[in-house]
Short mmCIF file of C-alpha atoms in Angstrom, two decimals:
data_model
loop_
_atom_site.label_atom_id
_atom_site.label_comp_id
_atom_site.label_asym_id
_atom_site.label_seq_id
_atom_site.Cartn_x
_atom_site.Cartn_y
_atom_site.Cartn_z
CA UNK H 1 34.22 -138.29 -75.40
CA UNK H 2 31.66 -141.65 -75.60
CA UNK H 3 28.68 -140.79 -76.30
CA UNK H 4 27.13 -142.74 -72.98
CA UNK H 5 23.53 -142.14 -73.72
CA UNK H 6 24.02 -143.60 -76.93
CA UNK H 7 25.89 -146.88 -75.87
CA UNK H 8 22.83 -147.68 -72.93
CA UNK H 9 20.21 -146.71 -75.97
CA UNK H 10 18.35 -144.32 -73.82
CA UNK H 11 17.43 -140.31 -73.97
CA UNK H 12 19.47 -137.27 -72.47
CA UNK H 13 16.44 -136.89 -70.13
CA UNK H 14 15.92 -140.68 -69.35
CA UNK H 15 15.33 -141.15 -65.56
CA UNK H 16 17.51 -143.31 -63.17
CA UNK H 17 15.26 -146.22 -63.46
CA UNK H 18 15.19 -146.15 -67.22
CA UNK H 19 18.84 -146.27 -67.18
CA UNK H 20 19.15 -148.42 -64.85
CA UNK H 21 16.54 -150.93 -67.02
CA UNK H 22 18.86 -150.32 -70.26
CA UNK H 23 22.22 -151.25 -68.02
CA UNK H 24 20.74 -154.26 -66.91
CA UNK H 25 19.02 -155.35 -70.41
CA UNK H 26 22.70 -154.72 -72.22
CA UNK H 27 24.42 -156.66 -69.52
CA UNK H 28 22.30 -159.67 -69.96
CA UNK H 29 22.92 -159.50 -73.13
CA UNK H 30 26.59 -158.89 -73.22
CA UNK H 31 26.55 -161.99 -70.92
CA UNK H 32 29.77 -164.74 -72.09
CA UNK H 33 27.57 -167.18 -71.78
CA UNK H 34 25.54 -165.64 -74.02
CA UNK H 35 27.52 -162.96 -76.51
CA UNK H 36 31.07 -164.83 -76.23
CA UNK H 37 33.99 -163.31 -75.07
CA UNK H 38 34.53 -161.12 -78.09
CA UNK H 39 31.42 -158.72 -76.24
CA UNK H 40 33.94 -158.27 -73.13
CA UNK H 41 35.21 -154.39 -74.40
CA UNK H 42 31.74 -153.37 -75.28
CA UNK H 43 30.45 -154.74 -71.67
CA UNK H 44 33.34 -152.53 -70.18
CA UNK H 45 31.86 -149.28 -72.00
CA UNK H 46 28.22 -150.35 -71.43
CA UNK H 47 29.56 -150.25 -67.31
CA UNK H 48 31.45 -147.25 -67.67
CA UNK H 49 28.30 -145.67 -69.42
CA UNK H 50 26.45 -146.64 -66.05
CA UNK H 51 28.54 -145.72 -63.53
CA UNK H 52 28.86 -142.28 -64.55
CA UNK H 53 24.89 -141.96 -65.78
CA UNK H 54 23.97 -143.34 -62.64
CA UNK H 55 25.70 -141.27 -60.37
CA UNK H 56 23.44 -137.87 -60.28
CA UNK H 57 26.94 -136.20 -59.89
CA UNK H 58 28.93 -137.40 -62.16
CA UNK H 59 25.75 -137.33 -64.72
CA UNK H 60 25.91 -133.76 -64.06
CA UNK H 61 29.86 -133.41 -64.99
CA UNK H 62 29.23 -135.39 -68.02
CA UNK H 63 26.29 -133.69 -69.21
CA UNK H 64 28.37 -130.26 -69.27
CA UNK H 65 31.02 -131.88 -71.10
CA UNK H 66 33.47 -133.44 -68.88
CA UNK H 67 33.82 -137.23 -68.09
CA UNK H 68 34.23 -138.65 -64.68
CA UNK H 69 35.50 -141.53 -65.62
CA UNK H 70 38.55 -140.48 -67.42
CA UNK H 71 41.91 -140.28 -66.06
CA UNK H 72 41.76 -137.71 -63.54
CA UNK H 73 38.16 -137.41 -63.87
CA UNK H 74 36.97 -139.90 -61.38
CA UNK H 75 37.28 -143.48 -60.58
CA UNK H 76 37.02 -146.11 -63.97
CA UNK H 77 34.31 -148.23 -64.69
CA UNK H 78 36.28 -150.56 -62.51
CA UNK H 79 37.44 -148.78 -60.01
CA UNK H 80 36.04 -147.44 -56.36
CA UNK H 81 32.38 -146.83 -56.61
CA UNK H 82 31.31 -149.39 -59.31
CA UNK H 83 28.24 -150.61 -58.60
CA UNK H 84 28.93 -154.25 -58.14
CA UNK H 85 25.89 -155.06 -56.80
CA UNK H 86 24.16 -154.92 -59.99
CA UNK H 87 26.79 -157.06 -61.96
CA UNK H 88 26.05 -159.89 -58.84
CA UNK H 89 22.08 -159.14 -59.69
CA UNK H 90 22.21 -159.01 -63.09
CA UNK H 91 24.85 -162.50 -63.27
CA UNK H 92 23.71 -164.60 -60.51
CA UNK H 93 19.77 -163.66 -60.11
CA UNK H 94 19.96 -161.56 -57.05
CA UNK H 95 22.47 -161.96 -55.21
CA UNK H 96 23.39 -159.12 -52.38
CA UNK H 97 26.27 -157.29 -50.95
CA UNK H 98 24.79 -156.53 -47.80
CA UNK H 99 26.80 -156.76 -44.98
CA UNK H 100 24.62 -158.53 -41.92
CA UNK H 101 21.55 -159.39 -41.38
CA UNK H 102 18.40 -158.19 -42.44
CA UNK H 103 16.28 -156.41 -39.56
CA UNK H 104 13.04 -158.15 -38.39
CA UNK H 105 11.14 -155.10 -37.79
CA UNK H 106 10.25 -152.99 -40.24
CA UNK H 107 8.46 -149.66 -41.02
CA UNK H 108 4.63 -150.47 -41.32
CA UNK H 109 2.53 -149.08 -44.37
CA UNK H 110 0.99 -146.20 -44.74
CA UNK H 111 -2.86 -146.21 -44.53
CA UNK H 112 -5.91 -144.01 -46.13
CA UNK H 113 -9.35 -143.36 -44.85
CA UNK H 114 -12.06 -140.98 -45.58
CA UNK H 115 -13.73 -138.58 -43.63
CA UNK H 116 -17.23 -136.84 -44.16
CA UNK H 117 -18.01 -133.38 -43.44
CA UNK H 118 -20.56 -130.87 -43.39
CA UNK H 119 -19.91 -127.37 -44.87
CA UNK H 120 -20.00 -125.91 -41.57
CA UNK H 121 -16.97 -128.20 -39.92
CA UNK H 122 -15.19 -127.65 -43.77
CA UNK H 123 -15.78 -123.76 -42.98
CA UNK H 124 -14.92 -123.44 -38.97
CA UNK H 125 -13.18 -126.26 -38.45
CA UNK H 126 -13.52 -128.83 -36.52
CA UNK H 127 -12.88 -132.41 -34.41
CA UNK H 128 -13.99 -135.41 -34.81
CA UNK H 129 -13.01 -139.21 -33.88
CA UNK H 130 -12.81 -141.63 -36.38
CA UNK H 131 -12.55 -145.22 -36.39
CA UNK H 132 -9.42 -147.21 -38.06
CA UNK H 133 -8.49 -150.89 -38.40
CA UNK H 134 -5.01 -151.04 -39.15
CA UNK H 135 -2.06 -153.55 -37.96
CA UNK H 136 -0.98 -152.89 -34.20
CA UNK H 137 1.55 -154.51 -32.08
CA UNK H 138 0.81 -157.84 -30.49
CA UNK H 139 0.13 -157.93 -27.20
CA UNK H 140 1.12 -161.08 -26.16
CA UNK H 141 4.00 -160.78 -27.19
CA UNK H 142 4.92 -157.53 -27.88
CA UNK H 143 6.44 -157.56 -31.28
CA UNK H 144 8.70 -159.92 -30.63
CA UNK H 145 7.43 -162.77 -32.46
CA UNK H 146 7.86 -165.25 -30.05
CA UNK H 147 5.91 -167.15 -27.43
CA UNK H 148 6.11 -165.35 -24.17
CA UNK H 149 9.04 -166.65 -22.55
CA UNK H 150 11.15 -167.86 -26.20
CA UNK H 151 13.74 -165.77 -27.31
CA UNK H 152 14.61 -166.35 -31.53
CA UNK H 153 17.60 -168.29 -32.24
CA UNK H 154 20.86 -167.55 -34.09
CA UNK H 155 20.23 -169.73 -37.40
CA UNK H 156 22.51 -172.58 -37.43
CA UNK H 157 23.03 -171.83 -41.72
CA UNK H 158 24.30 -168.82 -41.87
CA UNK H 159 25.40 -168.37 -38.12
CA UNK H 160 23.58 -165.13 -37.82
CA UNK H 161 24.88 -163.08 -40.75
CA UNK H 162 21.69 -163.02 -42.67
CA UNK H 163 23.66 -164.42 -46.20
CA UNK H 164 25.73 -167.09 -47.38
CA UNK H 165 27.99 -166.63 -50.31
CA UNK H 166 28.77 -169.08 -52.96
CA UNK H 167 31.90 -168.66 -55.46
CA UNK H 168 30.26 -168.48 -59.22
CA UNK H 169 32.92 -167.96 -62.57
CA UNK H 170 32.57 -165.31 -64.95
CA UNK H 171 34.33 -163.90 -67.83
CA UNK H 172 35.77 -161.87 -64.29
CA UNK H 173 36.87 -164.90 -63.30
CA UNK H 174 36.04 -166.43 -60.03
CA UNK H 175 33.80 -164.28 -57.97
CA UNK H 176 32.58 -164.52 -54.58
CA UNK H 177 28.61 -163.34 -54.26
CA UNK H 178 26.43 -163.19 -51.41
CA UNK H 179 22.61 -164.38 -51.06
CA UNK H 180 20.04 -164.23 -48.09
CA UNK H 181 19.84 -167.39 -46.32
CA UNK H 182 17.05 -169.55 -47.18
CA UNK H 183 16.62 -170.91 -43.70
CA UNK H 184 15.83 -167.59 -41.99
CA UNK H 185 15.16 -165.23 -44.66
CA UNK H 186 18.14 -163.26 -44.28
CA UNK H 187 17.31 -162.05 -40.41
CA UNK H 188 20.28 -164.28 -39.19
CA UNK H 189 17.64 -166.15 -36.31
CA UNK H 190 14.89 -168.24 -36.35
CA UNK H 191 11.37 -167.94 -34.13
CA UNK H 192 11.08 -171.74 -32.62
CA UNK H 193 8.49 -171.06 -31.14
CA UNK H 194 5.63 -168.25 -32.48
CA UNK H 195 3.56 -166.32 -30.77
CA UNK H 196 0.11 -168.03 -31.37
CA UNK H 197 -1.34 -164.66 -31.20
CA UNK H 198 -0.05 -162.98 -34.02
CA UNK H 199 1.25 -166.10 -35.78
CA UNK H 200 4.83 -164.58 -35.23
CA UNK H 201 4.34 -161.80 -36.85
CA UNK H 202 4.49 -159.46 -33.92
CA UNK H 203 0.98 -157.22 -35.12
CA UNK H 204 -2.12 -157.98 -35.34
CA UNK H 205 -5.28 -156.14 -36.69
CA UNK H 206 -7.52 -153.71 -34.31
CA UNK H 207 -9.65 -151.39 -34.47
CA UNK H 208 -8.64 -148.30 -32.63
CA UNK H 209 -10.28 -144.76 -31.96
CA UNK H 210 -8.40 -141.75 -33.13
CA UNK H 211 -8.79 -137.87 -33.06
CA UNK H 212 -8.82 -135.95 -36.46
CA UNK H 213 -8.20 -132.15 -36.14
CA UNK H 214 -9.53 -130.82 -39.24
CA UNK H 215 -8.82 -127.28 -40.02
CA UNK H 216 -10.98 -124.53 -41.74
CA UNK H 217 -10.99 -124.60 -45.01
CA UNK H 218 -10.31 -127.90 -46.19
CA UNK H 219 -12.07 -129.29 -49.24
CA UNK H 220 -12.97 -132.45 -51.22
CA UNK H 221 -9.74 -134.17 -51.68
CA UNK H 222 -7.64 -132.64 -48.91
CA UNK H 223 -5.45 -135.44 -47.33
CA UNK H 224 -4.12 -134.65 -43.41
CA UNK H 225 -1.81 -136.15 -42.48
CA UNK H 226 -1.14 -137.88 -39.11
CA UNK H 227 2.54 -139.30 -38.05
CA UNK H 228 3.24 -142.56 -37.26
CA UNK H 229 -1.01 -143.58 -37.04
CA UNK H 230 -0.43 -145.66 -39.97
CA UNK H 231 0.17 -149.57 -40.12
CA UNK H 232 2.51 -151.29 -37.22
CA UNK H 233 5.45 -152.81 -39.31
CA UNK H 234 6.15 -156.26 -38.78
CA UNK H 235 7.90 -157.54 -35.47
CA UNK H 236 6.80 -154.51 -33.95
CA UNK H 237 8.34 -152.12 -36.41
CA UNK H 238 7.60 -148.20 -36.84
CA UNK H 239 4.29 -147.43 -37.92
CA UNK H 240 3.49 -145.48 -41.21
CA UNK H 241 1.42 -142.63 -41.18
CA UNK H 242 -2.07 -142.24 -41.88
CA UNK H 243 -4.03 -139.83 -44.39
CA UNK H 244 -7.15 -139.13 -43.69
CA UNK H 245 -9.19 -137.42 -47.33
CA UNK H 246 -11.61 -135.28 -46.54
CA UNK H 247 -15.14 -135.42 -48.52
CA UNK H 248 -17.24 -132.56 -48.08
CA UNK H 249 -21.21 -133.09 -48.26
CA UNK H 250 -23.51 -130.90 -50.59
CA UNK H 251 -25.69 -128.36 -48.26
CA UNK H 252 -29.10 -127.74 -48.89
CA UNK H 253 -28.70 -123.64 -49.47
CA UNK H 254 -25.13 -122.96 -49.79
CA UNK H 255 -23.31 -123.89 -53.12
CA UNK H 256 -19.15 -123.88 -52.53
CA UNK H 257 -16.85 -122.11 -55.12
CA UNK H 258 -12.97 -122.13 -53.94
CA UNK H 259 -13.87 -120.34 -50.19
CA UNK H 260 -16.75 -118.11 -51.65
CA UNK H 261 -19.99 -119.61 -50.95
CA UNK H 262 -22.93 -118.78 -53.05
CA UNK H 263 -26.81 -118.75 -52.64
CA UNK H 264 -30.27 -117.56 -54.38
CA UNK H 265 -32.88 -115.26 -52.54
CA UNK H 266 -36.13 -115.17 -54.02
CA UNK H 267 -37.77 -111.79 -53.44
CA UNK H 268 -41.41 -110.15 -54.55
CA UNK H 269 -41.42 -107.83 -57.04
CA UNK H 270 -42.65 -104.92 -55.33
CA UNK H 271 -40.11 -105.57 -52.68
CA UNK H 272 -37.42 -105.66 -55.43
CA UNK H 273 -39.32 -102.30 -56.50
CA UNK H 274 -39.60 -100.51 -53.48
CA UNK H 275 -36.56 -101.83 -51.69
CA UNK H 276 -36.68 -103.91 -48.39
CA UNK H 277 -34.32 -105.08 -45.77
CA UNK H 278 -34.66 -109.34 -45.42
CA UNK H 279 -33.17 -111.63 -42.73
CA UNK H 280 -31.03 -114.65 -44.20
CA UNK H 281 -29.74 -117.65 -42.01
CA UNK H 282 -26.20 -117.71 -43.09
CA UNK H 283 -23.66 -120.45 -41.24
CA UNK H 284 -22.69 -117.59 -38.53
CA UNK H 285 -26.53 -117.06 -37.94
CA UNK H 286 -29.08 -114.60 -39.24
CA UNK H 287 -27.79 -111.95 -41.46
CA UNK H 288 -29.57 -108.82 -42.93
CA UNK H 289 -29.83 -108.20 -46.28
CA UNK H 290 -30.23 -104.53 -47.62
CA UNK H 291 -32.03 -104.57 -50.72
CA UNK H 292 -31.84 -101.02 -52.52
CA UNK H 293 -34.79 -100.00 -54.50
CA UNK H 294 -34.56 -101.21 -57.89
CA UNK H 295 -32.99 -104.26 -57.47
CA UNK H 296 -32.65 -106.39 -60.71
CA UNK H 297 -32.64 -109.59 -60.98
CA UNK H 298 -29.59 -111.73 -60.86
CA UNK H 299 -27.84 -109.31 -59.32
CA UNK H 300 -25.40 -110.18 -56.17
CA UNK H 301 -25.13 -108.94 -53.09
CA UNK H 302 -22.21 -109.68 -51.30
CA UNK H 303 -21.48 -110.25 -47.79
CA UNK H 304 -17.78 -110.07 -47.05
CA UNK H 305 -15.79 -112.40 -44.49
CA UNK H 306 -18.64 -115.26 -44.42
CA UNK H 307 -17.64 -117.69 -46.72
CA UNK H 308 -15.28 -120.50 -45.89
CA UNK H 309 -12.09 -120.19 -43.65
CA UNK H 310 -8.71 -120.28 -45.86
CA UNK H 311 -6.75 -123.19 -45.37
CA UNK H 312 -3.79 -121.58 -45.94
CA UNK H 313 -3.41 -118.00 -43.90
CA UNK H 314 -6.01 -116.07 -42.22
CA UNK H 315 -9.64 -114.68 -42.93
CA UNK H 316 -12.39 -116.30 -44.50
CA UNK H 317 -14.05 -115.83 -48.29
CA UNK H 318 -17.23 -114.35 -49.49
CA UNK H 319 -20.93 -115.22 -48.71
CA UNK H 320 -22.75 -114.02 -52.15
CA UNK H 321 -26.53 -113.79 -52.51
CA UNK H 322 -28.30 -114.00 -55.83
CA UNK H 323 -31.20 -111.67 -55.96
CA UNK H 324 -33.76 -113.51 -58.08
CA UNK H 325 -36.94 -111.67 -58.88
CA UNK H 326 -40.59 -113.52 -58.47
CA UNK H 327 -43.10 -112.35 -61.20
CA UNK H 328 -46.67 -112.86 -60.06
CA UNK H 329 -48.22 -115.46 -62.46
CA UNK H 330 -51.69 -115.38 -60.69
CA UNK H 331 -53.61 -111.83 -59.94
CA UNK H 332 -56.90 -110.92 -58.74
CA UNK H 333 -58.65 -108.23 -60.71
CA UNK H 334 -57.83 -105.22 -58.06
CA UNK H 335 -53.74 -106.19 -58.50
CA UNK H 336 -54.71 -106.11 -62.58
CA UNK H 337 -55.92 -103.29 -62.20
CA UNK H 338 -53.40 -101.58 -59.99
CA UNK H 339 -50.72 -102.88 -62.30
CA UNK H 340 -52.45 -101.49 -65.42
CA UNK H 341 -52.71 -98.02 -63.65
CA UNK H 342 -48.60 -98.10 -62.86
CA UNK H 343 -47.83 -99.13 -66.29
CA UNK H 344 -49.99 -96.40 -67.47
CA UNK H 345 -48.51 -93.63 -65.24
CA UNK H 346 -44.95 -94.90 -66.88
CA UNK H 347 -46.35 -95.44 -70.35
CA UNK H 348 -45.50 -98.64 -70.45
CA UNK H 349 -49.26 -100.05 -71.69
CA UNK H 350 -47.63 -101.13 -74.92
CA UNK H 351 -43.64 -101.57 -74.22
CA UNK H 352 -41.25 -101.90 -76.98
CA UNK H 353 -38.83 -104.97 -76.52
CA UNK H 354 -35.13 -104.07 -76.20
CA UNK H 355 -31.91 -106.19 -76.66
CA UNK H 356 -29.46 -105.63 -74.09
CA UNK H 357 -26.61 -107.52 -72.81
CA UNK H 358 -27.79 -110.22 -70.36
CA UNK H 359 -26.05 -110.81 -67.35
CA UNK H 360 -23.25 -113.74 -66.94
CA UNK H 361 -25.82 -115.62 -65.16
CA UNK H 362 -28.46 -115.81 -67.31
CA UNK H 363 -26.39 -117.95 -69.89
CA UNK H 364 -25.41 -120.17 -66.68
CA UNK H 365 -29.31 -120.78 -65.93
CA UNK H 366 -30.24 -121.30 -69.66
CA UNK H 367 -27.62 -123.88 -69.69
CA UNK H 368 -29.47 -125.88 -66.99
CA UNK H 369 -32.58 -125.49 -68.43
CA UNK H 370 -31.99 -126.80 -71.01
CA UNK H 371 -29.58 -129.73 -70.36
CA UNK H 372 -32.57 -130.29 -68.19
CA UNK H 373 -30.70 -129.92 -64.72
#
C-alpha cells in the first residue's frame, strides 16, 4: 500500500489545510507545462494521495490500513468523488464548479464590544443597555439594492447563471471550466440603478440601543453572546451575532479571587484581646462579625454564601475577612503604664523571641513590601 503521506510530503497528523497546501504545491508543480508529460503517473498518485487524505473517511480507512481507493475499496483517483474543483483551481487560476449564481445577500459579520461592570452587577447580576454601531438594513430600500421602484436585471453575459465557462487543454485533454462572470460578479443580475442611500449595498451603518442580560457571576473576559445582533450582511442578508466581553472594575474594599471575595479588617488590639462583635458593609448590606477573644492576626474569618454568584449552577462563593491587628505606636503615660502592669502580671517584662511558622499571608504581604506595592 502507497505510502500517501509520503508522496504529498506532509505528517500522519497534518491537518486538512496542510494537505490540502501540499496537493496544490505538487500539482503546480507536476504541471505539463511545467514538468513534461513524463510527470503524468506521479500526478495520478499525488491525486489519488488527496482524494483519499482529504476525505476524513476514507483518511480514517487508510490510516488503519486499508485503502479506499483500491479496487473495491472506493472510487479511483479518477473516479466519482474526485475533487475536480481543485484541478480547475489549481490549472486555470480559480475557476469554479458551482452550479448558478452566487446569492446577493449574505450572512453579516460578527461583531465585539465591551461592557463595564461593577462587582456588584458581576456578583447579582444584572441589565444594562448598551450602545452598538454596526451595519443595518437600508431603509430606503430595504436590502434590495436598488432605487425604490428598480428591480436588478438578469445580466446580459452570462444570462443569469452567475459563470461562464471557457474550454482550456491539458495533459487531460480538452476541458470545459467555469468562472464567475466579470460583469455581475457571479450574482447572475445587475443593479441599474442603486439605491443612493446605501450605495447599493442594501445596509448601512446605525447606531442602535440594545439590552444586555448579564448573569451572576461573570468575570473579566466572559463573552455573551447575542443571536443574530451582529452585522446586517450585504443586500439585506442575515445578521451575525454579537459578543459582548465583559470587564469587571476593581472595588475599593473587596478584592475578587474565582467567586470568593476577600477583604482586610483592621481591629484594636484590646478588641483583638478581649474579643468584640464589629459591623462590616458587605455587598448584601451590613454584616456582623464575631471576633473570639484572642484573635491573631492574619487570621480569616469567613462568611459563607456572600461572595460572587456562580456562573455556572447555583449558590454563591465566600466573603473572607482578614483580621489584621493595629499595634498602638503612640501612648500616653497611664496606657504605658497599664501595659507595663499586664506584661508584668504575664511575665512578659523581658520576652524571649520565638521562631514559629508564619502564616501563608505574611510571605504574601512581605512580597509587596518589598516589591514596593
Amino acid at each position: 500500500m502507497s505510502d500517501y503521506y509520503e508522496i504529498l510530503g506532509v505528517s500522519r497528523d497534518a491537518s486538512q489545510d496542510q494537505i490540502k497546501k501540499a496537493y496544490r504545491r505538487l500539482a503546480r508543480e507536476l504541471h505539463p507545462d511545467v514538468a513534461g508529460e513524463d510527470a503524468g503517473d506521479r500526478f495520478k498518485d499525488v491525486a489519488r494521495a488527496y482524494e483519499v487524505l482529504s476525505n476524513p473517511e476514507k483518511r480514517q480507512q487508510y490510516d488503519l490500513g486499508v485503502d479506499p481507493s483500491a479496487p473495491g475499496g472506493g472510487t479511483g483517483p479518477m473516479g466519482g468523488g474526485f475533487g475536480f474543483q481543485d484541478i480547475f483551481e489549481t490549472f486555470f487560476g480559480g475557476g469554479q464548479a458551482q452550479q448558478g449564481p452566487i446569492p446577493r445577500a449574505r450572512r453579516g459579520q460578527d461583531a465585539l464590544v465591551r461592557l463595564d461592570i461593577d462587582l456588584a452587577e458581576a456578583t447579582f447580576g444584572a441589565q444594562r443597555e448598551l450602545q452598538v454601531d454596526t451595519a443595518v438594513v437600508c431603509g430606503t430600500c430595504g436590502g434590495t439594492c436598488c432605487r425604490p421602484g428598480t428591480s436588478p436585471r438578469t445580466c446580459d453575459v452570462c444570462h443569469g447563471r452567475g459563470t461562464v465557462q471557457r474550454v482550456a487543454r491539458s495533459f487531460l485533454g480538452q476541458v470545459m471550466t467555469s468562472a464567475p462572470c466579470a460583469a455581475c460578479q457571479g450574482f447572475g443580475t445587475v443593479i441599474p440603478e442603486p439605491c443612493a442611500e446605501c450605495s447599493g449595498e442594501g445596509r448601512v451603518r446605525s447606531r442602535r440601543t440594545i439590552t444586555v442580560n448579564v448573569p451572576a457571576g461573570v468575570d473579566t473576559g466572559t463573552r455573551i453572546k447575542l443571536t443574530a445582533q451582529g452585522e446586517v450582511g450585504p443586500a439585506g442578508g442575515p445578521a451575525g451575532d454579537l459578543y459582548v466581553e465583559i470587564r469587571e472594575r476593581n472595588h475599593d474594599t473587596f478584592v475578587r479571587r474565582g467567586d470568593d471575595l476577600h477583604c482586610t479588617l483592621q481591629v484594636p488590639m484590646t478588641a483583638a484581646a478581649l474579643g468584640t462583635v464589629l459591623e462590616l458593609e458587605t455587598l448584601d448590606g451590613p454584616q456582623e462579625i464575631d471576633l473570639r477573644p484572642g484573635t491573631q492576626p492574619g487570621q480569616i474569618v469567613t462568611l459563607k454564601n456572600l461572595g460572587v454568584g456562580h456562573l455556572h449552577g447555583s449558590g454563591r462563593g465566600d466573603l473572607n475577612v482578614h483580621i489584621e491587628v493595629q499595634v498602638p505606636t503612640a501612648l500616653d503615660p497611664e496606657q504605658e503604664q497599664l501595659l507595663r502592669s499586664l506584661a508584668a502580671l504575664r511575665g512578659e517584662e523581658r520576652p524571649e523571641p520565638r521562631l514559629a511558622a508564619a502564616h501563608p499571608g505574611v510571605f504574601s504581604r512581605l512580597r509587596d513590601k518589598l516589591s514596593g506595592r
